[in-house]
Amino acid sequence: MQGTVDGFSYGLVTPVVAYLMACLGGALGLRCVTRAMVTSRCRRSGWLVLGSAALGSGIWTMHFVAMLGFTIEGTPIHYDPVMTFASLAVAIVMVGTGIFIVGYRGATGTALFTGGTVTGLGIASMHYLGMAGMSLDGRLEYDTATVAASVAIAMAAASAALWAAGQARGFLWSVGASLVMGLAVTGMHYTGMAALDVHVHGTADPLAGEPASDLLGPMLVGPLAFLVLAGIVVIFDPLMVMGAPAAPPTEHKPGIPAHSPVRPSRLRVRGPVEHRSRTPQRR
C-alpha cells in the first residue's frame, strides 16, 4: 500500500526552525574556520575542531528538527537511538575532515574542491544514515536521480560556503557563508525527502526504537546546548567579529631577548698604528 508522506505536518514551523539551526551551526563552524586561517599554526587545530563540532551539530540538529514534522499516513515512526547517534558522529567526522583540508591548505581551488566534496558527502551521509535509523511498518525506496541531485546540491553549496569563509573579509562575509551553508543543508534534506517513496505493509507488528517525541526532543538538547556554548566562545573572541588577522608570533632566537630589537654590532676597523716618539727630533 502506498503511504502518503507529509514533511510539513506543522506547516512552515519546522522548515524555518530547521533552516535557522543550519544557519547557526554554519555561522559558528565557518567563523571558526575563518579564525583558524588567520591565527598561528599551533592554535589552528583547536579552532578547526570547535568548528567541526559546531557545524556537525548544526547539521544534525537541522535534520531532526525537520523530521519532527515528518509523518507517514498509516504507520507510526520510531527511531533507533544507536543509528541516530551514529549519524551525529558521521556528520562531525566527515564535515571536520573537509574543514581541516581548507583550514590547512587554504581557500585554493584543489582544497576547496576536496574539502567541499567531503563536507557535502558528510551532510548527505548524515541525512541518509539518520533515515536508515527510522523504524516503521513499511519499506523506504529512493529515486536514484533525485538522491544524486541532493548530494550534488550539498557538495556545491558546501564548497561555496567554505570559499566565502576562507576569504576572511569580515562579518558580512561570514553571514553570507552561513546562509549558503544553511541552504546547502536544508536544500539537500528536502531534496532527499522528495526522493523518498514509502510502501506501507499494513500489519500490526510492534515497531522497534523510540517514538520521535520521546527520543528526538531530549536528544536535541545536547547539541543545542553545545551550539550555545560555542556561540559564547565565538562572541567573546576579540578577533572574530571583524575578522582581523592575529599578530604573527615573535620569532625567538637563542641568545636574543624576546621583544628586544637587535642592533647591528659596531665593527672596529684595525689598521696600522703609527707610533710617535716622545723624543724631540732635531731638524
PDB file of C-alpha atoms in Angstrom:
ATOM      1  CA  MET A   1       0.000   0.000   0.000  1.00  0.00           C
ATOM      2  CA  GLN A   2       1.313   3.412  -0.946  1.00  0.00           C
ATOM      3  CA  GLY A   3       1.896   5.616   2.109  1.00  0.00           C
ATOM      4  CA  THR A   4       1.227   9.336   1.991  1.00  0.00           C
ATOM      5  CA  VAL A   5       4.346  11.222   3.100  1.00  0.00           C
ATOM      6  CA  ASP A   6       3.929  14.601   4.791  1.00  0.00           C
ATOM      7  CA  GLY A   7       7.055  16.563   5.629  1.00  0.00           C
ATOM      8  CA  PHE A   8       5.186  19.669   6.755  1.00  0.00           C
ATOM      9  CA  SER A   9       2.741  18.383   9.361  1.00  0.00           C
ATOM     10  CA  TYR A  10       3.389  21.525  11.459  1.00  0.00           C
ATOM     11  CA  GLY A  11       3.275  23.854   8.480  1.00  0.00           C
ATOM     12  CA  LEU A  12       6.272  26.123   7.922  1.00  0.00           C
ATOM     13  CA  VAL A  13       7.346  25.993  11.568  1.00  0.00           C
ATOM     14  CA  THR A  14       9.719  23.026  11.279  1.00  0.00           C
ATOM     15  CA  PRO A  15      11.324  24.087   7.941  1.00  0.00           C
ATOM     16  CA  VAL A  16      12.004  27.607   9.195  1.00  0.00           C
ATOM     17  CA  VAL A  17      13.377  26.462  12.557  1.00  0.00           C
ATOM     18  CA  ALA A  18      15.440  23.777  10.815  1.00  0.00           C
ATOM     19  CA  TYR A  19      16.936  26.340   8.424  1.00  0.00           C
ATOM     20  CA  LEU A  20      17.793  28.645  11.329  1.00  0.00           C
ATOM     21  CA  MET A  21      19.530  25.760  13.114  1.00  0.00           C
ATOM     22  CA  ALA A  22      21.543  25.024   9.989  1.00  0.00           C
ATOM     23  CA  CYS A  23      22.500  28.705   9.670  1.00  0.00           C
ATOM     24  CA  LEU A  24      23.500  28.859  13.342  1.00  0.00           C
ATOM     25  CA  GLY A  25      25.727  25.810  13.055  1.00  0.00           C
ATOM     26  CA  GLY A  26      27.118  27.111   9.772  1.00  0.00           C
ATOM     27  CA  ALA A  27      27.820  30.561  11.216  1.00  0.00           C
ATOM     28  CA  LEU A  28      29.727  29.150  14.194  1.00  0.00           C
ATOM     29  CA  GLY A  29      31.556  26.468  12.238  1.00  0.00           C
ATOM     30  CA  LEU A  30      32.601  28.631   9.303  1.00  0.00           C
ATOM     31  CA  ARG A  31      33.563  31.520  11.566  1.00  0.00           C
ATOM     32  CA  CYS A  32      35.898  29.170  13.389  1.00  0.00           C
ATOM     33  CA  VAL A  33      37.401  28.264  10.002  1.00  0.00           C
ATOM     34  CA  THR A  34      37.957  31.950   9.292  1.00  0.00           C
ATOM     35  CA  ARG A  35      39.573  32.406  12.693  1.00  0.00           C
ATOM     36  CA  ALA A  36      41.788  29.375  12.181  1.00  0.00           C
ATOM     37  CA  MET A  37      43.123  30.708   8.884  1.00  0.00           C
ATOM     38  CA  VAL A  38      44.359  33.964  10.442  1.00  0.00           C
ATOM     39  CA  THR A  39      45.834  32.566  13.631  1.00  0.00           C
ATOM     40  CA  SER A  40      49.112  30.849  14.392  1.00  0.00           C
ATOM     41  CA  ARG A  41      49.555  27.271  13.242  1.00  0.00           C
ATOM     42  CA  CYS A  42      49.795  25.879  16.775  1.00  0.00           C
ATOM     43  CA  ARG A  43      46.294  27.195  17.626  1.00  0.00           C
ATOM     44  CA  ARG A  44      44.696  26.419  14.298  1.00  0.00           C
ATOM     45  CA  SER A  45      43.714  22.845  15.101  1.00  0.00           C
ATOM     46  CA  GLY A  46      41.762  23.915  18.192  1.00  0.00           C
ATOM     47  CA  TRP A  47      39.602  26.330  16.200  1.00  0.00           C
ATOM     48  CA  LEU A  48      39.066  23.740  13.466  1.00  0.00           C
ATOM     49  CA  VAL A  49      37.969  21.093  15.986  1.00  0.00           C
ATOM     50  CA  LEU A  50      35.491  23.548  17.506  1.00  0.00           C
ATOM     51  CA  GLY A  51      34.233  24.485  14.041  1.00  0.00           C
ATOM     52  CA  SER A  52      33.817  20.832  13.052  1.00  0.00           C
ATOM     53  CA  ALA A  53      31.776  20.048  16.165  1.00  0.00           C
ATOM     54  CA  ALA A  54      29.639  23.181  15.774  1.00  0.00           C
ATOM     55  CA  LEU A  55      28.921  22.638  12.082  1.00  0.00           C
ATOM     56  CA  GLY A  56      28.268  18.915  12.520  1.00  0.00           C
ATOM     57  CA  SER A  57      25.931  19.563  15.447  1.00  0.00           C
ATOM     58  CA  GLY A  58      24.082  22.242  13.482  1.00  0.00           C
ATOM     59  CA  ILE A  59      23.590  19.918  10.514  1.00  0.00           C
ATOM     60  CA  TRP A  60      22.367  17.078  12.732  1.00  0.00           C
ATOM     61  CA  THR A  61      20.046  19.377  14.678  1.00  0.00           C
ATOM     62  CA  MET A  62      18.600  20.776  11.454  1.00  0.00           C
ATOM     63  CA  HIS A  63      17.832  17.296  10.141  1.00  0.00           C
ATOM     64  CA  PHE A  64      15.976  16.045  13.189  1.00  0.00           C
ATOM     65  CA  VAL A  65      14.133  19.304  13.779  1.00  0.00           C
ATOM     66  CA  ALA A  66      12.803  18.898  10.241  1.00  0.00           C
ATOM     67  CA  MET A  67      11.993  15.244  10.971  1.00  0.00           C
ATOM     68  CA  LEU A  68       9.733  16.298  13.847  1.00  0.00           C
ATOM     69  CA  GLY A  69       7.310  17.477  11.177  1.00  0.00           C
ATOM     70  CA  PHE A  70       7.646  14.299   9.097  1.00  0.00           C
ATOM     71  CA  THR A  71       4.744  11.829   9.165  1.00  0.00           C
ATOM     72  CA  ILE A  72       3.602   8.868   7.084  1.00  0.00           C
ATOM     73  CA  GLU A  73      -0.075   8.027   6.840  1.00  0.00           C
ATOM     74  CA  GLY A  74      -0.851   4.536   8.068  1.00  0.00           C
ATOM     75  CA  THR A  75       2.190   3.901  10.255  1.00  0.00           C
ATOM     76  CA  PRO A  76       3.950   5.498  13.224  1.00  0.00           C
ATOM     77  CA  ILE A  77       7.660   6.323  13.001  1.00  0.00           C
ATOM     78  CA  HIS A  78      10.209   5.204  15.585  1.00  0.00           C
ATOM     79  CA  TYR A  79      13.941   5.896  15.706  1.00  0.00           C
ATOM     80  CA  ASP A  80      16.866   3.670  16.649  1.00  0.00           C
ATOM     81  CA  PRO A  81      18.984   5.556  19.244  1.00  0.00           C
ATOM     82  CA  VAL A  82      22.260   3.915  18.116  1.00  0.00           C
ATOM     83  CA  MET A  83      21.802   4.848  14.464  1.00  0.00           C
ATOM     84  CA  THR A  84      20.662   8.321  15.433  1.00  0.00           C
ATOM     85  CA  PHE A  85      23.800   8.953  17.484  1.00  0.00           C
ATOM     86  CA  ALA A  86      25.930   7.376  14.754  1.00  0.00           C
ATOM     87  CA  SER A  87      24.596   9.914  12.254  1.00  0.00           C
ATOM     88  CA  LEU A  88      25.791  12.721  14.558  1.00  0.00           C
ATOM     89  CA  ALA A  89      29.280  11.185  14.784  1.00  0.00           C
ATOM     90  CA  VAL A  90      29.460  10.761  10.997  1.00  0.00           C
ATOM     91  CA  ALA A  91      28.436  14.385  10.482  1.00  0.00           C
ATOM     92  CA  ILE A  92      31.137  15.710  12.822  1.00  0.00           C
ATOM     93  CA  VAL A  93      33.922  13.472  11.463  1.00  0.00           C
ATOM     94  CA  MET A  94      33.265  13.943   7.750  1.00  0.00           C
ATOM     95  CA  VAL A  95      32.474  17.647   7.962  1.00  0.00           C
ATOM     96  CA  GLY A  96      35.545  18.068  10.158  1.00  0.00           C
ATOM     97  CA  THR A  97      37.690  16.390   7.509  1.00  0.00           C
ATOM     98  CA  GLY A  98      36.561  18.884   4.902  1.00  0.00           C
ATOM     99  CA  ILE A  99      37.081  21.789   7.284  1.00  0.00           C
ATOM    100  CA  PHE A 100      40.622  20.677   8.143  1.00  0.00           C
ATOM    101  CA  ILE A 101      41.522  20.405   4.467  1.00  0.00           C
ATOM    102  CA  VAL A 102      40.505  24.018   3.794  1.00  0.00           C
ATOM    103  CA  GLY A 103      41.836  25.231   7.149  1.00  0.00           C
ATOM    104  CA  TYR A 104      45.355  23.966   6.494  1.00  0.00           C
ATOM    105  CA  ARG A 105      45.528  24.151   2.695  1.00  0.00           C
ATOM    106  CA  GLY A 106      43.763  27.495   2.323  1.00  0.00           C
ATOM    107  CA  ALA A 107      40.898  28.532   0.066  1.00  0.00           C
ATOM    108  CA  THR A 108      42.611  27.325  -3.101  1.00  0.00           C
ATOM    109  CA  GLY A 109      40.935  25.521  -5.955  1.00  0.00           C
ATOM    110  CA  THR A 110      42.077  21.999  -5.115  1.00  0.00           C
ATOM    111  CA  ALA A 111      41.486  22.389  -1.378  1.00  0.00           C
ATOM    112  CA  LEU A 112      38.023  23.870  -1.913  1.00  0.00           C
ATOM    113  CA  PHE A 113      37.025  21.123  -4.312  1.00  0.00           C
ATOM    114  CA  THR A 114      38.268  18.372  -1.986  1.00  0.00           C
ATOM    115  CA  GLY A 115      37.013  19.983   1.216  1.00  0.00           C
ATOM    116  CA  GLY A 116      33.646  20.910  -0.281  1.00  0.00           C
ATOM    117  CA  THR A 117      33.188  17.427  -1.693  1.00  0.00           C
ATOM    118  CA  VAL A 118      33.978  15.739   1.629  1.00  0.00           C
ATOM    119  CA  THR A 119      31.785  18.195   3.548  1.00  0.00           C
ATOM    120  CA  GLY A 120      28.882  17.693   1.133  1.00  0.00           C
ATOM    121  CA  LEU A 121      29.241  13.927   1.357  1.00  0.00           C
ATOM    122  CA  GLY A 122      29.245  14.261   5.143  1.00  0.00           C
ATOM    123  CA  ILE A 123      25.951  16.162   5.033  1.00  0.00           C
ATOM    124  CA  ALA A 124      24.425  13.540   2.748  1.00  0.00           C
ATOM    125  CA  SER A 125      25.786  10.635   4.810  1.00  0.00           C
ATOM    126  CA  MET A 126      24.313  12.084   7.990  1.00  0.00           C
ATOM    127  CA  HIS A 127      20.936  12.507   6.290  1.00  0.00           C
ATOM    128  CA  TYR A 128      20.622   9.022   4.845  1.00  0.00           C
ATOM    129  CA  LEU A 129      22.095   7.340   7.920  1.00  0.00           C
ATOM    130  CA  GLY A 130      19.515   9.147  10.023  1.00  0.00           C
ATOM    131  CA  MET A 131      16.814   7.970   7.633  1.00  0.00           C
ATOM    132  CA  ALA A 132      18.133   4.414   7.943  1.00  0.00           C
ATOM    133  CA  GLY A 133      17.596   4.683  11.702  1.00  0.00           C
ATOM    134  CA  MET A 134      13.845   5.028  11.200  1.00  0.00           C
ATOM    135  CA  SER A 135      11.640   2.058  12.058  1.00  0.00           C
ATOM    136  CA  LEU A 136       8.176   1.892  10.521  1.00  0.00           C
ATOM    137  CA  ASP A 137       5.651  -0.588   9.208  1.00  0.00           C
ATOM    138  CA  GLY A 138       6.727  -0.224   5.633  1.00  0.00           C
ATOM    139  CA  ARG A 139       9.587  -0.068   3.141  1.00  0.00           C
ATOM    140  CA  LEU A 140      11.540   3.000   2.054  1.00  0.00           C
ATOM    141  CA  GLU A 141      12.548   3.453  -1.573  1.00  0.00           C
ATOM    142  CA  TYR A 142      14.513   6.291  -3.144  1.00  0.00           C
ATOM    143  CA  ASP A 143      14.646   7.731  -6.637  1.00  0.00           C
ATOM    144  CA  THR A 144      18.281   7.485  -7.716  1.00  0.00           C
ATOM    145  CA  ALA A 145      18.355  10.652  -9.813  1.00  0.00           C
ATOM    146  CA  THR A 146      16.820  12.788  -7.053  1.00  0.00           C
ATOM    147  CA  VAL A 147      19.239  11.357  -4.479  1.00  0.00           C
ATOM    148  CA  ALA A 148      22.168  12.228  -6.768  1.00  0.00           C
ATOM    149  CA  ALA A 149      20.771  15.753  -7.145  1.00  0.00           C
ATOM    150  CA  SER A 150      20.560  16.139  -3.359  1.00  0.00           C
ATOM    151  CA  VAL A 151      24.191  15.098  -2.950  1.00  0.00           C
ATOM    152  CA  ALA A 152      25.282  17.477  -5.727  1.00  0.00           C
ATOM    153  CA  ILE A 153      23.430  20.354  -4.019  1.00  0.00           C
ATOM    154  CA  ALA A 154      25.197  19.585  -0.741  1.00  0.00           C
ATOM    155  CA  MET A 155      28.663  19.459  -2.337  1.00  0.00           C
ATOM    156  CA  ALA A 156      28.232  22.608  -4.456  1.00  0.00           C
ATOM    157  CA  ALA A 157      26.785  24.747  -1.673  1.00  0.00           C
ATOM    158  CA  ALA A 158      29.304  23.450   0.872  1.00  0.00           C
ATOM    159  CA  SER A 159      32.178  24.385  -1.472  1.00  0.00           C
ATOM    160  CA  ALA A 160      30.717  27.877  -1.928  1.00  0.00           C
ATOM    161  CA  ALA A 161      30.313  28.312   1.837  1.00  0.00           C
ATOM    162  CA  LEU A 162      33.895  27.200   2.530  1.00  0.00           C
ATOM    163  CA  TRP A 163      35.155  29.580  -0.166  1.00  0.00           C
ATOM    164  CA  ALA A 164      33.310  32.504   1.434  1.00  0.00           C
ATOM    165  CA  ALA A 165      34.609  31.541   4.875  1.00  0.00           C
ATOM    166  CA  GLY A 166      38.156  31.332   3.524  1.00  0.00           C
ATOM    167  CA  GLN A 167      38.108  34.922   2.288  1.00  0.00           C
ATOM    168  CA  ALA A 168      38.364  36.221   5.906  1.00  0.00           C
ATOM    169  CA  ARG A 169      37.000  39.631   4.913  1.00  0.00           C
ATOM    170  CA  GLY A 170      34.821  40.426   7.877  1.00  0.00           C
ATOM    171  CA  PHE A 171      31.472  39.794   9.474  1.00  0.00           C
ATOM    172  CA  LEU A 172      29.254  40.187   6.396  1.00  0.00           C
ATOM    173  CA  TRP A 173      31.179  37.529   4.514  1.00  0.00           C
ATOM    174  CA  SER A 174      30.653  35.152   7.434  1.00  0.00           C
ATOM    175  CA  VAL A 175      26.911  35.873   7.441  1.00  0.00           C
ATOM    176  CA  GLY A 176      26.723  35.149   3.728  1.00  0.00           C
ATOM    177  CA  ALA A 177      28.708  31.936   4.161  1.00  0.00           C
ATOM    178  CA  SER A 178      26.402  30.752   6.955  1.00  0.00           C
ATOM    179  CA  LEU A 179      23.306  31.456   4.834  1.00  0.00           C
ATOM    180  CA  VAL A 180      24.785  29.455   1.964  1.00  0.00           C
ATOM    181  CA  MET A 181      25.691  26.588   4.303  1.00  0.00           C
ATOM    182  CA  GLY A 182      22.162  26.633   5.722  1.00  0.00           C
ATOM    183  CA  LEU A 183      20.870  26.469   2.162  1.00  0.00           C
ATOM    184  CA  ALA A 184      23.158  23.504   1.455  1.00  0.00           C
ATOM    185  CA  VAL A 185      21.872  21.515   4.424  1.00  0.00           C
ATOM    186  CA  THR A 186      18.159  22.281   4.077  1.00  0.00           C
ATOM    187  CA  GLY A 187      18.233  22.050   0.291  1.00  0.00           C
ATOM    188  CA  MET A 188      19.893  18.662   0.486  1.00  0.00           C
ATOM    189  CA  HIS A 189      17.446  17.496   3.168  1.00  0.00           C
ATOM    190  CA  TYR A 190      14.216  18.381   1.402  1.00  0.00           C
ATOM    191  CA  THR A 191      15.534  17.263  -1.985  1.00  0.00           C
ATOM    192  CA  GLY A 192      16.409  13.922  -0.426  1.00  0.00           C
ATOM    193  CA  MET A 193      12.963  13.715   1.174  1.00  0.00           C
ATOM    194  CA  ALA A 194      11.406  14.371  -2.230  1.00  0.00           C
ATOM    195  CA  ALA A 195      13.201  11.258  -3.478  1.00  0.00           C
ATOM    196  CA  LEU A 196      11.503   9.125  -0.808  1.00  0.00           C
ATOM    197  CA  ASP A 197       8.720   6.685  -1.614  1.00  0.00           C
ATOM    198  CA  VAL A 198       7.107   4.648   1.201  1.00  0.00           C
ATOM    199  CA  HIS A 199       5.214   1.386   0.812  1.00  0.00           C
ATOM    200  CA  VAL A 200       3.222   0.633   3.976  1.00  0.00           C
ATOM    201  CA  HIS A 201       2.753  -3.036   4.861  1.00  0.00           C
ATOM    202  CA  GLY A 202      -0.427  -2.513   6.879  1.00  0.00           C
ATOM    203  CA  THR A 203       0.456  -5.037   9.590  1.00  0.00           C
ATOM    204  CA  ALA A 204       0.132  -4.584  13.346  1.00  0.00           C
ATOM    205  CA  ASP A 205       3.654  -5.734  14.232  1.00  0.00           C
ATOM    206  CA  PRO A 206       5.271  -3.733  17.059  1.00  0.00           C
ATOM    207  CA  LEU A 207       7.977  -1.341  15.927  1.00  0.00           C
ATOM    208  CA  ALA A 208      11.480  -1.216  17.360  1.00  0.00           C
ATOM    209  CA  GLY A 209      13.012   2.013  18.592  1.00  0.00           C
ATOM    210  CA  GLU A 210      11.555   5.054  20.278  1.00  0.00           C
ATOM    211  CA  PRO A 211       8.828   7.470  19.094  1.00  0.00           C
ATOM    212  CA  ALA A 212      10.048  10.778  17.709  1.00  0.00           C
ATOM    213  CA  SER A 213       8.526  12.771  20.552  1.00  0.00           C
ATOM    214  CA  ASP A 214      10.240  10.607  23.188  1.00  0.00           C
ATOM    215  CA  LEU A 215      13.657  10.347  21.536  1.00  0.00           C
ATOM    216  CA  LEU A 216      14.355  13.365  19.339  1.00  0.00           C
ATOM    217  CA  GLY A 217      13.261  16.004  21.847  1.00  0.00           C
ATOM    218  CA  PRO A 218      15.690  15.012  24.634  1.00  0.00           C
ATOM    219  CA  MET A 219      18.463  14.244  22.128  1.00  0.00           C
ATOM    220  CA  LEU A 220      18.279  17.725  20.618  1.00  0.00           C
ATOM    221  CA  VAL A 221      19.031  19.332  23.984  1.00  0.00           C
ATOM    222  CA  GLY A 222      22.706  18.293  23.951  1.00  0.00           C
ATOM    223  CA  PRO A 223      23.652  19.651  20.501  1.00  0.00           C
ATOM    224  CA  LEU A 224      21.656  22.831  21.122  1.00  0.00           C
ATOM    225  CA  ALA A 225      23.488  23.405  24.415  1.00  0.00           C
ATOM    226  CA  PHE A 226      26.803  22.854  22.648  1.00  0.00           C
ATOM    227  CA  LEU A 227      25.888  25.372  19.944  1.00  0.00           C
ATOM    228  CA  VAL A 228      25.115  27.938  22.649  1.00  0.00           C
ATOM    229  CA  LEU A 229      28.488  27.341  24.338  1.00  0.00           C
ATOM    230  CA  ALA A 230      30.294  27.521  21.001  1.00  0.00           C
ATOM    231  CA  GLY A 231      28.490  30.775  20.271  1.00  0.00           C
ATOM    232  CA  ILE A 232      29.720  32.220  23.573  1.00  0.00           C
ATOM    233  CA  VAL A 233      33.304  31.282  22.700  1.00  0.00           C
ATOM    234  CA  VAL A 234      32.988  32.910  19.274  1.00  0.00           C
ATOM    235  CA  ILE A 235      31.331  36.069  20.598  1.00  0.00           C
ATOM    236  CA  PHE A 236      33.945  36.702  23.285  1.00  0.00           C
ATOM    237  CA  ASP A 237      36.902  36.180  20.981  1.00  0.00           C
ATOM    238  CA  PRO A 238      38.075  39.720  20.150  1.00  0.00           C
ATOM    239  CA  LEU A 239      39.189  38.928  16.608  1.00  0.00           C
ATOM    240  CA  MET A 240      36.108  37.046  15.492  1.00  0.00           C
ATOM    241  CA  VAL A 241      33.684  39.889  14.790  1.00  0.00           C
ATOM    242  CA  MET A 242      35.872  41.964  12.478  1.00  0.00           C
ATOM    243  CA  GLY A 243      37.961  39.100  11.140  1.00  0.00           C
ATOM    244  CA  ALA A 244      41.195  40.966  11.890  1.00  0.00           C
ATOM    245  CA  PRO A 245      44.267  38.805  11.452  1.00  0.00           C
ATOM    246  CA  ALA A 246      46.179  37.803  14.520  1.00  0.00           C
ATOM    247  CA  ALA A 247      49.585  39.311  15.052  1.00  0.00           C
ATOM    248  CA  PRO A 248      52.327  36.998  13.812  1.00  0.00           C
ATOM    249  CA  PRO A 249      54.173  35.282  16.633  1.00  0.00           C
ATOM    250  CA  THR A 250      57.524  36.774  17.573  1.00  0.00           C
ATOM    251  CA  GLU A 251      60.381  34.607  16.465  1.00  0.00           C
ATOM    252  CA  HIS A 252      62.617  33.840  19.406  1.00  0.00           C
ATOM    253  CA  LYS A 253      66.253  33.009  18.745  1.00  0.00           C
ATOM    254  CA  PRO A 254      68.701  31.660  21.309  1.00  0.00           C
ATOM    255  CA  GLY A 255      70.751  34.388  22.914  1.00  0.00           C
ATOM    256  CA  ILE A 256      68.381  37.203  21.876  1.00  0.00           C
ATOM    257  CA  PRO A 257      65.888  38.526  24.457  1.00  0.00           C
ATOM    258  CA  ALA A 258      62.258  38.409  23.326  1.00  0.00           C
ATOM    259  CA  HIS A 259      60.698  41.695  22.068  1.00  0.00           C
ATOM    260  CA  SER A 260      64.084  43.457  22.019  1.00  0.00           C
ATOM    261  CA  PRO A 261      65.399  44.952  18.799  1.00  0.00           C
ATOM    262  CA  VAL A 262      68.620  43.560  17.527  1.00  0.00           C
ATOM    263  CA  ARG A 263      71.105  46.324  16.899  1.00  0.00           C
ATOM    264  CA  PRO A 264      73.931  45.822  14.483  1.00  0.00           C
ATOM    265  CA  SER A 265      77.229  45.493  16.259  1.00  0.00           C
ATOM    266  CA  ARG A 266      79.877  48.135  15.671  1.00  0.00           C
ATOM    267  CA  LEU A 267      82.821  46.789  13.794  1.00  0.00           C
ATOM    268  CA  ARG A 268      86.231  48.080  14.723  1.00  0.00           C
ATOM    269  CA  VAL A 269      88.478  48.551  11.793  1.00  0.00           C
ATOM    270  CA  ARG A 270      92.031  47.949  12.798  1.00  0.00           C
ATOM    271  CA  GLY A 271      94.701  49.499  10.716  1.00  0.00           C
ATOM    272  CA  PRO A 272      98.430  50.108  11.103  1.00  0.00           C
ATOM    273  CA  VAL A 273      99.179  52.006  14.263  1.00  0.00           C
ATOM    274  CA  GLU A 274     101.578  54.877  13.926  1.00  0.00           C
ATOM    275  CA  HIS A 275     103.967  55.159  16.912  1.00  0.00           C
ATOM    276  CA  ARG A 276     105.330  58.599  17.553  1.00  0.00           C
ATOM    277  CA  SER A 277     108.449  59.022  19.518  1.00  0.00           C
ATOM    278  CA  ARG A 278     108.272  61.313  22.500  1.00  0.00           C
ATOM    279  CA  THR A 279     111.891  62.341  21.975  1.00  0.00           C
ATOM    280  CA  PRO A 280     112.041  65.665  20.181  1.00  0.00           C
ATOM    281  CA  GLN A 281     113.687  65.373  16.812  1.00  0.00           C
ATOM    282  CA  ARG A 282     116.360  67.809  15.586  1.00  0.00           C
ATOM    283  CA  ARG A 283     115.787  69.430  12.287  1.00  0.00           C
TER     284      ARG A 283
END
